[in-house]
mmCIF file of C-alpha atoms (C1' of nucleotides) in Angstrom:
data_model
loop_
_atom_site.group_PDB
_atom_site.id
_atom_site.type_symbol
_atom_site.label_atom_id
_atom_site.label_comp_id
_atom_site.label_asym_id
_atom_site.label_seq_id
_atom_site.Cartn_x
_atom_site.Cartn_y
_atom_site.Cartn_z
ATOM 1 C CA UNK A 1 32.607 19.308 1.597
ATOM 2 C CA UNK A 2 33.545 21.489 -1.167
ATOM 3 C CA UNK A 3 33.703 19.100 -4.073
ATOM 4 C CA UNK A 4 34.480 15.423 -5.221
ATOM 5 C CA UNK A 5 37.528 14.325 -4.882
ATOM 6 C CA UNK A 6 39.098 13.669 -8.371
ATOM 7 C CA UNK A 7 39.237 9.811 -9.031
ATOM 8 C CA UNK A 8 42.344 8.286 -8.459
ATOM 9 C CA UNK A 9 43.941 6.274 -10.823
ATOM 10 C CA UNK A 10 44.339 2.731 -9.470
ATOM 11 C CA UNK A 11 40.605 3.051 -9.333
ATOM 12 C CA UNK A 12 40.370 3.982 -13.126
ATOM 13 C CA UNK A 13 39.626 0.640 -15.600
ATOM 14 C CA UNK A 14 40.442 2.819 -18.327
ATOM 15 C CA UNK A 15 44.294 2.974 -16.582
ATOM 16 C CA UNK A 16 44.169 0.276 -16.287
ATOM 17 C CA UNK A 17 43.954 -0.929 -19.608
ATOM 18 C CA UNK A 18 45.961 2.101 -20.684
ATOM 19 C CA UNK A 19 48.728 0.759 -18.516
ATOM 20 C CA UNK A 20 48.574 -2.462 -19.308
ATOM 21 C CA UNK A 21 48.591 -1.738 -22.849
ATOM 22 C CA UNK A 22 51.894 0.228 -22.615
ATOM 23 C CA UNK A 23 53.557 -2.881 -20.574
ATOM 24 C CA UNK A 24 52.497 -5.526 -23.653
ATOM 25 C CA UNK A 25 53.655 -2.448 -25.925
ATOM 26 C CA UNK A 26 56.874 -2.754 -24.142
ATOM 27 C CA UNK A 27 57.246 -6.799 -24.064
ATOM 28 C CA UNK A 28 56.544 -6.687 -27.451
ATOM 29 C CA UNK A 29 58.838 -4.632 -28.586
ATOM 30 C CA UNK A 30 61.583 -6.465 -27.268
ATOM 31 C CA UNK A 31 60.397 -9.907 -28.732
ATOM 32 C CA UNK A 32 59.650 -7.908 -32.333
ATOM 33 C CA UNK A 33 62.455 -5.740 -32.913
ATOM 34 C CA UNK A 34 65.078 -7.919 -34.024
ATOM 35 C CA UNK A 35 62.573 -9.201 -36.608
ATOM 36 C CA UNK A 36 62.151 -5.735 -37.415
ATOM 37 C CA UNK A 37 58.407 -5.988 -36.696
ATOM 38 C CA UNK A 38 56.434 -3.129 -34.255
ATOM 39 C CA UNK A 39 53.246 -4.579 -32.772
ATOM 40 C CA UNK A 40 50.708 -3.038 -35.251
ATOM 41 C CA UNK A 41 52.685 -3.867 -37.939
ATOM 42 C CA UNK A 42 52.573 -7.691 -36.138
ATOM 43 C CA UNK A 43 48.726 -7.288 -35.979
ATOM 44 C CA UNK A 44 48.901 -6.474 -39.124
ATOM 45 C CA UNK A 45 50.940 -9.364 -40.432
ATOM 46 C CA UNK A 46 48.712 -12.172 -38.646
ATOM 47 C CA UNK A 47 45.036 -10.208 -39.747
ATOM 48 C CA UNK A 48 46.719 -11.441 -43.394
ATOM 49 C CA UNK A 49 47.880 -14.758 -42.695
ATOM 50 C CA UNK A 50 43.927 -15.488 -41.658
ATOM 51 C CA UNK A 51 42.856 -13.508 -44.593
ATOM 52 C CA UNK A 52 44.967 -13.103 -47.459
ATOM 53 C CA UNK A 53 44.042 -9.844 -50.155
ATOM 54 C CA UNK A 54 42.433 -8.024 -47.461
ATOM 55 C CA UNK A 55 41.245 -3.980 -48.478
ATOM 56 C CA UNK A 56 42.255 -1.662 -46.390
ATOM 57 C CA UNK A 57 38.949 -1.180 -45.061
ATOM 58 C CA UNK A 58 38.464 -4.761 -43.831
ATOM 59 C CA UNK A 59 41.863 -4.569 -42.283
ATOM 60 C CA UNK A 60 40.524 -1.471 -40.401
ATOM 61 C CA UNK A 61 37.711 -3.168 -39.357
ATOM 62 C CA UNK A 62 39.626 -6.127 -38.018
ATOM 63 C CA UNK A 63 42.386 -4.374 -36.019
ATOM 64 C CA UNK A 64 40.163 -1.437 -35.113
ATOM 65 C CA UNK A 65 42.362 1.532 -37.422
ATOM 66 C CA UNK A 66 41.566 3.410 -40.226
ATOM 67 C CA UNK A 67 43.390 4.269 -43.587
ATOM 68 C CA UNK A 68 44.857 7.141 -42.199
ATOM 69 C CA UNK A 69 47.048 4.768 -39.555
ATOM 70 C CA UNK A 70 46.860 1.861 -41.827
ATOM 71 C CA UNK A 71 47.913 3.361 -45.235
ATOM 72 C CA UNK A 72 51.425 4.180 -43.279
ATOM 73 C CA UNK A 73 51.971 1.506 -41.746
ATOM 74 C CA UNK A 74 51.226 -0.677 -45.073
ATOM 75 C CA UNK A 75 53.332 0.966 -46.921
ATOM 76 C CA UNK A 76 56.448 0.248 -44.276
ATOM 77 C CA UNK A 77 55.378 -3.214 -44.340
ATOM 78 C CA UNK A 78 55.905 -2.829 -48.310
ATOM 79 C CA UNK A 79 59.011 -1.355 -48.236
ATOM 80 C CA UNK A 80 60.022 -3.991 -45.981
ATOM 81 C CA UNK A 81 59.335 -6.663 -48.574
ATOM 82 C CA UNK A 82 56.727 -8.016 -46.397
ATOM 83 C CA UNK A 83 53.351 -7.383 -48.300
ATOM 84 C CA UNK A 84 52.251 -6.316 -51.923
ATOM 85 C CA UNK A 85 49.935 -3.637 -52.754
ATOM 86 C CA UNK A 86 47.479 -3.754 -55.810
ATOM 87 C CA UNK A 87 44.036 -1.687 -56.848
ATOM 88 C CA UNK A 88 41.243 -4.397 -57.205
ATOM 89 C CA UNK A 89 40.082 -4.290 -60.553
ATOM 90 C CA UNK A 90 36.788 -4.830 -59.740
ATOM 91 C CA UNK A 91 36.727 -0.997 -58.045
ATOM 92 C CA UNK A 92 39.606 0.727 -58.948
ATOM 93 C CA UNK A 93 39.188 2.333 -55.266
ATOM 94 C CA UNK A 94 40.287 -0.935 -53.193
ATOM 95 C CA UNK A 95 43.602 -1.530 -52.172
ATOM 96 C CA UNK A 96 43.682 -5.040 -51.762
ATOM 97 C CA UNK A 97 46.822 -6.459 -49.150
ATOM 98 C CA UNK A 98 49.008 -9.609 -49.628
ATOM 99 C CA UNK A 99 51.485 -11.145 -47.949
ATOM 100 C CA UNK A 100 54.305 -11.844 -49.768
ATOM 101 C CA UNK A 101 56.654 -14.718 -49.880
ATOM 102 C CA UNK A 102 58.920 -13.457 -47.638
ATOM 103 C CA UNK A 103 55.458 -12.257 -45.147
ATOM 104 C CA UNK A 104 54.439 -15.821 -45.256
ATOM 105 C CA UNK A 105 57.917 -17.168 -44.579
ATOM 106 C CA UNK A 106 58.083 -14.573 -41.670
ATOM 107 C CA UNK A 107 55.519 -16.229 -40.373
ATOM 108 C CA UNK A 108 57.362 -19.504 -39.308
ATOM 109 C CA UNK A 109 59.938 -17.112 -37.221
ATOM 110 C CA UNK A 110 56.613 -15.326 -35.378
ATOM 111 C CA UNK A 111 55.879 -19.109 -33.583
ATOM 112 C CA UNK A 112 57.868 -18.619 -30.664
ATOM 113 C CA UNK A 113 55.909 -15.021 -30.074
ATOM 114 C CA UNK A 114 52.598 -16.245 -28.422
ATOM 115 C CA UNK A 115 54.548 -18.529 -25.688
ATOM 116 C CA UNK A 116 57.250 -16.153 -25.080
ATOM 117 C CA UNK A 117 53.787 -13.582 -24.000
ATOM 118 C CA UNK A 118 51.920 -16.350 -22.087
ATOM 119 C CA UNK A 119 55.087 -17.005 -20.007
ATOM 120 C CA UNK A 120 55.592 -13.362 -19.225
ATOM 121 C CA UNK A 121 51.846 -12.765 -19.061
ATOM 122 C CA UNK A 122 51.741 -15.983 -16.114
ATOM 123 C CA UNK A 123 47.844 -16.239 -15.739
ATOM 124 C CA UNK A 124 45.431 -19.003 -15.954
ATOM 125 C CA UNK A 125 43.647 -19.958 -18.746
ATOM 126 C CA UNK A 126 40.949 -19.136 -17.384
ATOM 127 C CA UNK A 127 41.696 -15.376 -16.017
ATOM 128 C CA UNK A 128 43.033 -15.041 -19.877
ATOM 129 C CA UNK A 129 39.808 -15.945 -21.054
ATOM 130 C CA UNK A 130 37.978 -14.066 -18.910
ATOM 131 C CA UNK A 131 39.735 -11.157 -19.102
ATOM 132 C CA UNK A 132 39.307 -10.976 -22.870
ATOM 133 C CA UNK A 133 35.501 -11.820 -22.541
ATOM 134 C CA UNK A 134 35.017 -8.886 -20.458
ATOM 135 C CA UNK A 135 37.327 -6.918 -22.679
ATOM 136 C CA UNK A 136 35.573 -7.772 -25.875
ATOM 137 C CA UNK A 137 32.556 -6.615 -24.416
ATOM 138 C CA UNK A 138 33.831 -3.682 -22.840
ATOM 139 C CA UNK A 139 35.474 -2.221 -26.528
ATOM 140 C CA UNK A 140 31.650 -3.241 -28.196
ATOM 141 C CA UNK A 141 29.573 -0.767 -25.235
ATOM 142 C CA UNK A 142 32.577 1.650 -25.605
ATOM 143 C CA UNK A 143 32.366 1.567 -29.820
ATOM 144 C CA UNK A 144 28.865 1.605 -29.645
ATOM 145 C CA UNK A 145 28.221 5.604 -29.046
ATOM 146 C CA UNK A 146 31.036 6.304 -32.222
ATOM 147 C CA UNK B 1 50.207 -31.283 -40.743
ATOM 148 C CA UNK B 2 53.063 -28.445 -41.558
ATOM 149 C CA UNK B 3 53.383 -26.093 -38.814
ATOM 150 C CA UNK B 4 51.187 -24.678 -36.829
ATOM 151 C CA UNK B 5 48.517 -21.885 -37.699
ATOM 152 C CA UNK B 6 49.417 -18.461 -36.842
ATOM 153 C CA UNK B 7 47.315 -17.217 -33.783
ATOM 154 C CA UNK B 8 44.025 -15.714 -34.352
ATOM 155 C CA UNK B 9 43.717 -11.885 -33.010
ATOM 156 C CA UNK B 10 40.147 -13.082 -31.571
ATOM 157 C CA UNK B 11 41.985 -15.149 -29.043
ATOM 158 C CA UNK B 12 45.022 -13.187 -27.908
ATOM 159 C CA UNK B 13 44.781 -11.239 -24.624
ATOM 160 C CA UNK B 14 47.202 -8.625 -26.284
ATOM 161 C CA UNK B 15 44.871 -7.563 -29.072
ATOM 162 C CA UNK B 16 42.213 -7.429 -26.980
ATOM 163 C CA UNK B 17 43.947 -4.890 -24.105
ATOM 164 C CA UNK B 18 45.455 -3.107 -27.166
ATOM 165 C CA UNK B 19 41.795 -2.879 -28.698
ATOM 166 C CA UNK B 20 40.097 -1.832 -25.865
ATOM 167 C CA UNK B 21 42.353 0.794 -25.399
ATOM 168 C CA UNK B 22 41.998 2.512 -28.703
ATOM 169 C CA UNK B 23 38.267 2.388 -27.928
ATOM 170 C CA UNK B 24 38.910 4.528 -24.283
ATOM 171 C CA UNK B 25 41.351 6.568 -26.078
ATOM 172 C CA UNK B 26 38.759 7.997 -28.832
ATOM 173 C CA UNK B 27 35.837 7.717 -26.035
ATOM 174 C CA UNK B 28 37.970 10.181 -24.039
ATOM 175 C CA UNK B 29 38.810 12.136 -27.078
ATOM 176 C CA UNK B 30 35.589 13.498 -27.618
ATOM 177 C CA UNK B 31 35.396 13.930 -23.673
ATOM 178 C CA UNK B 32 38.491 16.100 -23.616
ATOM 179 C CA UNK B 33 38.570 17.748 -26.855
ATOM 180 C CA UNK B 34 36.667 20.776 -25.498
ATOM 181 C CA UNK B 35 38.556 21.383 -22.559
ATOM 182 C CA UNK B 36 41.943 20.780 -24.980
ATOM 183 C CA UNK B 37 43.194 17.933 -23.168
ATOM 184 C CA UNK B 38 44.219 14.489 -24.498
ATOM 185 C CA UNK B 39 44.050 11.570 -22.250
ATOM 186 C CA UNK B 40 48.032 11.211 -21.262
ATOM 187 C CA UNK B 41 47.626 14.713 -20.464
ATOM 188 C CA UNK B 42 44.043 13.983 -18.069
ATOM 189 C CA UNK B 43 45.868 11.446 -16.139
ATOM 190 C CA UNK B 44 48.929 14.015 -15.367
ATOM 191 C CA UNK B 45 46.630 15.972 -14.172
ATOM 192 C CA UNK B 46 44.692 13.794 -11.891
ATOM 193 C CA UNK B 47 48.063 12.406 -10.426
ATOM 194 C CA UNK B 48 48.967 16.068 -9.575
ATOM 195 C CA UNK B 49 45.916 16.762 -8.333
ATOM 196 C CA UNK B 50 46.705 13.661 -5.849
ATOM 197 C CA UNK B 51 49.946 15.143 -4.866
ATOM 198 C CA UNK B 52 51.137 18.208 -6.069
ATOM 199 C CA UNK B 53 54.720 19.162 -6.412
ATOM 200 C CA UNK B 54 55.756 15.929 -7.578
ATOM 201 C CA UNK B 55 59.334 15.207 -9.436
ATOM 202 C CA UNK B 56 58.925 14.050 -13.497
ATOM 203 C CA UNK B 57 60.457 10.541 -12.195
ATOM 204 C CA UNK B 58 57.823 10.382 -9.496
ATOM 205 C CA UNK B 59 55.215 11.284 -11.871
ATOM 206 C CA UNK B 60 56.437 8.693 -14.693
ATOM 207 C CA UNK B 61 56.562 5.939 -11.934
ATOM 208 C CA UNK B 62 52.408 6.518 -11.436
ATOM 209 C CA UNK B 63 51.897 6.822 -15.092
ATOM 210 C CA UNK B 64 54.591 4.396 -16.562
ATOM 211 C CA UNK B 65 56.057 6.807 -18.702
ATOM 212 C CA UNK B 66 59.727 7.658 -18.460
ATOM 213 C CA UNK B 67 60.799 11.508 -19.319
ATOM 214 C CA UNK B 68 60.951 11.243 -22.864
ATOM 215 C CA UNK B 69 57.587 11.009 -22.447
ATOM 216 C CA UNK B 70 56.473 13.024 -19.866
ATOM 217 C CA UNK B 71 58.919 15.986 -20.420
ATOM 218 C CA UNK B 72 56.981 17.207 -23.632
ATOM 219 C CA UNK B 73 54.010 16.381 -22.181
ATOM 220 C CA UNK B 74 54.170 18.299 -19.404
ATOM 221 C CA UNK B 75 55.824 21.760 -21.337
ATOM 222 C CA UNK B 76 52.310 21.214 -22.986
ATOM 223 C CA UNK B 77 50.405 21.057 -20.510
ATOM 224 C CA UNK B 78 52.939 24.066 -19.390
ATOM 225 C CA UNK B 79 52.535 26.448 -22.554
ATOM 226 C CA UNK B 80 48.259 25.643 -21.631
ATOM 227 C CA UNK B 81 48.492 26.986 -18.339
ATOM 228 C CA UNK B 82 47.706 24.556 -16.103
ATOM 229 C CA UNK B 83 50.770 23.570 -14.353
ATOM 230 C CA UNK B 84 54.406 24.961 -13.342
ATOM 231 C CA UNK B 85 57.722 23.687 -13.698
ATOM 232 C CA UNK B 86 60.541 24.367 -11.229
ATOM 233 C CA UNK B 87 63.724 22.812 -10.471
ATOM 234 C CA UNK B 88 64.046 21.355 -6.885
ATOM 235 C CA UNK B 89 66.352 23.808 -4.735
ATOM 236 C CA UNK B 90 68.271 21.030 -2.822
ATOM 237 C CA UNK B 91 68.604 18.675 -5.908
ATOM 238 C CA UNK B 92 68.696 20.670 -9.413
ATOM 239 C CA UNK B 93 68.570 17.768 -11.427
ATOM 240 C CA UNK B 94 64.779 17.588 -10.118
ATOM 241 C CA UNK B 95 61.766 18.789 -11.768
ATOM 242 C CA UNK B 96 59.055 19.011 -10.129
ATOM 243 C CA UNK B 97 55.598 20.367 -11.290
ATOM 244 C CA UNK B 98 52.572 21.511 -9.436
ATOM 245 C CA UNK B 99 49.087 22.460 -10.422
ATOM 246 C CA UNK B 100 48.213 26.230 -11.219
ATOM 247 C CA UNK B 101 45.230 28.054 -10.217
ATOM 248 C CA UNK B 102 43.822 27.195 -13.737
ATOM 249 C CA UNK B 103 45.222 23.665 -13.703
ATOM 250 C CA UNK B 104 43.090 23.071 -10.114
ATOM 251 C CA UNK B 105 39.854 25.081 -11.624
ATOM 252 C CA UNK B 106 40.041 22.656 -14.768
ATOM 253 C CA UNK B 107 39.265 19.831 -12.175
ATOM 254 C CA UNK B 108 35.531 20.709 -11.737
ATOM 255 C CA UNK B 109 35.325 20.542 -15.425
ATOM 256 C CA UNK B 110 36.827 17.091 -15.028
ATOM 257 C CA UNK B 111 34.358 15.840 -12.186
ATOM 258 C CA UNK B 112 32.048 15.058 -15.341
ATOM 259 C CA UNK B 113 33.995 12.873 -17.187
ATOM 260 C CA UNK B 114 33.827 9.773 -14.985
ATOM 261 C CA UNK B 115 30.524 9.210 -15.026
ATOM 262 C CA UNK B 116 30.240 9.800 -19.018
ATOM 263 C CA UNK B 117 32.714 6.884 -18.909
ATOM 264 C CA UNK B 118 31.074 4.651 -16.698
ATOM 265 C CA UNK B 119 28.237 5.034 -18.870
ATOM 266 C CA UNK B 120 30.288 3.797 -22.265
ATOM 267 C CA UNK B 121 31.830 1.253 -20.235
ATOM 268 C CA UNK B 122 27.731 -0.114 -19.435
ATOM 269 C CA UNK B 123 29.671 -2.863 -17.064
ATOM 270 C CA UNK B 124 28.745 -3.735 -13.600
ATOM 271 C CA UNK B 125 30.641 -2.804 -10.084
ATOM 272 C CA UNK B 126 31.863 -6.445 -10.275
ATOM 273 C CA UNK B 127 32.998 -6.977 -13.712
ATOM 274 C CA UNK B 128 34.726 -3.558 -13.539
ATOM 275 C CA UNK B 129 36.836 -4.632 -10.490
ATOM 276 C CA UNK B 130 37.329 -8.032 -11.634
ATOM 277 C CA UNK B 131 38.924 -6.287 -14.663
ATOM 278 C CA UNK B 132 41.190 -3.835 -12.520
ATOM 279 C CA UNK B 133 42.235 -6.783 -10.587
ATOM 280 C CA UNK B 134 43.240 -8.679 -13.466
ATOM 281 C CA UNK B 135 44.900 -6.101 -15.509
ATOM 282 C CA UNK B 136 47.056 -4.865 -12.601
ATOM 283 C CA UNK B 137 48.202 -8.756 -11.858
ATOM 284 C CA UNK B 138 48.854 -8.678 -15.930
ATOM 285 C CA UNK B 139 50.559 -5.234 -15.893
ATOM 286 C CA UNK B 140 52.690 -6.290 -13.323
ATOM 287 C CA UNK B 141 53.877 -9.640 -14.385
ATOM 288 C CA UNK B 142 54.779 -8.020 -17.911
ATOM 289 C CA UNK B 143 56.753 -5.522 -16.165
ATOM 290 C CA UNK B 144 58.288 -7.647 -13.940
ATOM 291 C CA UNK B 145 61.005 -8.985 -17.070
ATOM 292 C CA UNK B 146 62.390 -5.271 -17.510
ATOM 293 C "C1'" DC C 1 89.580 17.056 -2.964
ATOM 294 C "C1'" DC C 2 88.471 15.353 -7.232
ATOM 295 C "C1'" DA C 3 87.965 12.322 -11.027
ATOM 296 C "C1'" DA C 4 84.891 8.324 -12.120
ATOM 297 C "C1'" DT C 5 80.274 7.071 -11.688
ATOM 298 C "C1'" DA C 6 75.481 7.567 -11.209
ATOM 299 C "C1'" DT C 7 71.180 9.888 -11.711
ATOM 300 C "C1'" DA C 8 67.355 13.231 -13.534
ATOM 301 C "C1'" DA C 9 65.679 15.539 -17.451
ATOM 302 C "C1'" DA C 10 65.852 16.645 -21.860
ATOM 303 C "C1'" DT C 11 66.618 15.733 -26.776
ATOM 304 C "C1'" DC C 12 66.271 13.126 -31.098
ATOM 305 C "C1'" DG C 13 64.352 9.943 -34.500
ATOM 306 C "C1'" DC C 14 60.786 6.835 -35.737
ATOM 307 C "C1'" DA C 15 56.232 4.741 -35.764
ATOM 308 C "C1'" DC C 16 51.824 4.907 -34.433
ATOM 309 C "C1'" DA C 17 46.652 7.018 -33.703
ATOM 310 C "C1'" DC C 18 43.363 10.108 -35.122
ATOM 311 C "C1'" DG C 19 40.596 14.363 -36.627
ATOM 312 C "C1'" DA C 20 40.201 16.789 -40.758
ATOM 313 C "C1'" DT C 21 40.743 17.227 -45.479
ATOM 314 C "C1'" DT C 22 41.742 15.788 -50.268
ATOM 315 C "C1'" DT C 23 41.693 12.847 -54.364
ATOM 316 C "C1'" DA C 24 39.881 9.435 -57.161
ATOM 317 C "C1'" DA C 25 36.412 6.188 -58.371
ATOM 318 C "C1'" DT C 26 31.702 4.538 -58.088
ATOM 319 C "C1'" DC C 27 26.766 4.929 -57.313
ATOM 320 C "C1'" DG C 28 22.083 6.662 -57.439
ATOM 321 C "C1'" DC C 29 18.550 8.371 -59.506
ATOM 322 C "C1'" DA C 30 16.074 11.968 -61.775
ATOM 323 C "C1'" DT D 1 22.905 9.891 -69.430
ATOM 324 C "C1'" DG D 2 24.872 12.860 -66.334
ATOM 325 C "C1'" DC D 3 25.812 14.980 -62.088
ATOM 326 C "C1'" DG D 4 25.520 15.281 -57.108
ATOM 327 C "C1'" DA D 5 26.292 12.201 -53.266
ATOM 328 C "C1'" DT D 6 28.906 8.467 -51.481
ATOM 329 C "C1'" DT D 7 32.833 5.692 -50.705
ATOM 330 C "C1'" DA D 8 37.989 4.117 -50.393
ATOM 331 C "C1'" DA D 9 42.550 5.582 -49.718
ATOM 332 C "C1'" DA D 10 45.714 8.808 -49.058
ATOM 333 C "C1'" DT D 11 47.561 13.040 -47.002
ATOM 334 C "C1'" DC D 12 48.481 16.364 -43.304
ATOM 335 C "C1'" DG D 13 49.209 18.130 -38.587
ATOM 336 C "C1'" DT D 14 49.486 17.173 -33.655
ATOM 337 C "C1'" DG D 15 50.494 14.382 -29.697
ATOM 338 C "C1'" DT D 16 52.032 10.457 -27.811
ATOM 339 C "C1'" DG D 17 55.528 6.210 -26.623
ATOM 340 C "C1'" DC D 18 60.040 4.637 -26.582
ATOM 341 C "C1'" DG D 19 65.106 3.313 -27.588
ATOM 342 C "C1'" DA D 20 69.230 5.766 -27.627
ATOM 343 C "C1'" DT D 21 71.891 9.559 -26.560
ATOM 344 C "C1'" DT D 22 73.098 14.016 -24.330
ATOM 345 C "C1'" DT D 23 73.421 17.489 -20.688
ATOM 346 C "C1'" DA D 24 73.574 18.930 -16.137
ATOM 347 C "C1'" DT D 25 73.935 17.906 -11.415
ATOM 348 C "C1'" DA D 26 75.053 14.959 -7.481
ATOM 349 C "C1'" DT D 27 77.521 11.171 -5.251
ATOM 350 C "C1'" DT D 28 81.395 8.443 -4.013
ATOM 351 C "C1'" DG D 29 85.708 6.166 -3.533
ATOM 352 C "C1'" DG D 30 90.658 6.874 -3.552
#
DNA sequence: CCAATATAAATCGCACACGATTTAATCGCA
DNA sequence: TGCGATTAAATCGTGTGCGATTTATATTGG
């Protein structure tokens, strides 16, 4: 033999999850658009309902981005009505996150989103669980050489 | 009680596919960098390297990508060397691409980059095919609405 | 035979991601 | 106190993804 075969991809986990990724991309999208929402910015919008006056930086941490993605994406929510922008006074560096009325009132129309996914998702309970065990775990090795 | 509380991104399935796929993608950044590849581009190559010659539709059917996609992509990968473009003789509306002599040399580069992963990943044989299993069930029930 | 339809790529606009750099504010510590 | 190092956002350039449209070619039904 002259050399390995290169790996195919339905062997790949990283396809996988590539893959998979696109097809909740996708699904989302659909369910989003008409509330003018992308996923990120969706992320985005539930990170503050949890947390409200976020920095950037602790966004970032949460949803795995840095101010170069978030800072955009931020600033559409913004213009969008969605969120409010101010420096913290403490440190005149922070950008601190809010949603706004109209964010939090949002919020009521974003119910329907998680059930809509588990229907079109169609797995157990427990395969969802397990599945994002052994994803969480699988991100933390993968983060852990950065 | 007024409504119910927004979902947490700990607990949803989507965040966590979405997360662990930004962690691959800048895993296999640093990977590729060097050999001036991104990761859409790595997995064109491997599927060509499976079977040459194959149409942009054929190629966007392994990768999920349709040709708005795929056609820059591969005029990319084009203007790097590594593959050829030609239009099918008995159907002109085809493209199909194949491999160059510099696109099939690149794949001994590639042989490395596998096992680098694997040993990010730091899962076992089981989990890792537990997790294939599970994403491909997900992938295809989210695809299976479009 | 040929106009209506269908199909394959390509094109366009927008919103991520991210490496690299820049700007502004704060910190550390001599 | 002051100035070099650090930190937080923002900015910039490149490459995806994808909905919508366009262009070119092929098919098909009358």
């Amino acid at each position: 033999m002259e050399t390995n075969d290169p790996a195919r991809l339905d062997d790949m986990l990283c396809f996988a999850v590539y893959s998979t990724g696109l097809a909740f991309n996708r699904l989302y999208k659909r369910l989003l658009d008409q509330l003018g929402l992308t996923y990120p910015q969706y992320i985005a919008i539930l990170a503050l309902a949890q947390k409200d006056g976020q920095s950037v930086s602790e966004l970032g941490d949460q949803l795995f981005l840095e101010s170069n993605t978030l800072t955009p994406l931020i600033k559409r929510l913004e213009a969008a009505g969605l969120v409010s922008r101010r420096r913290d006074s403490a440190d005149e560096r922070v950008v601190r996150v809010d949603l706004t009325e109209r964010g939090r009132a949002l919020l009521a129309d974003l119910q329907c989103v998680p059930e809509e996914v588990a229907k079109a998702a169609g797995i157990t309970l427990d395969q969802l669980h397990a599945m994002q065990d052994g994803l969480a775990a699988l991100r933390t090795n993968l983060r852990a050489g950065e």
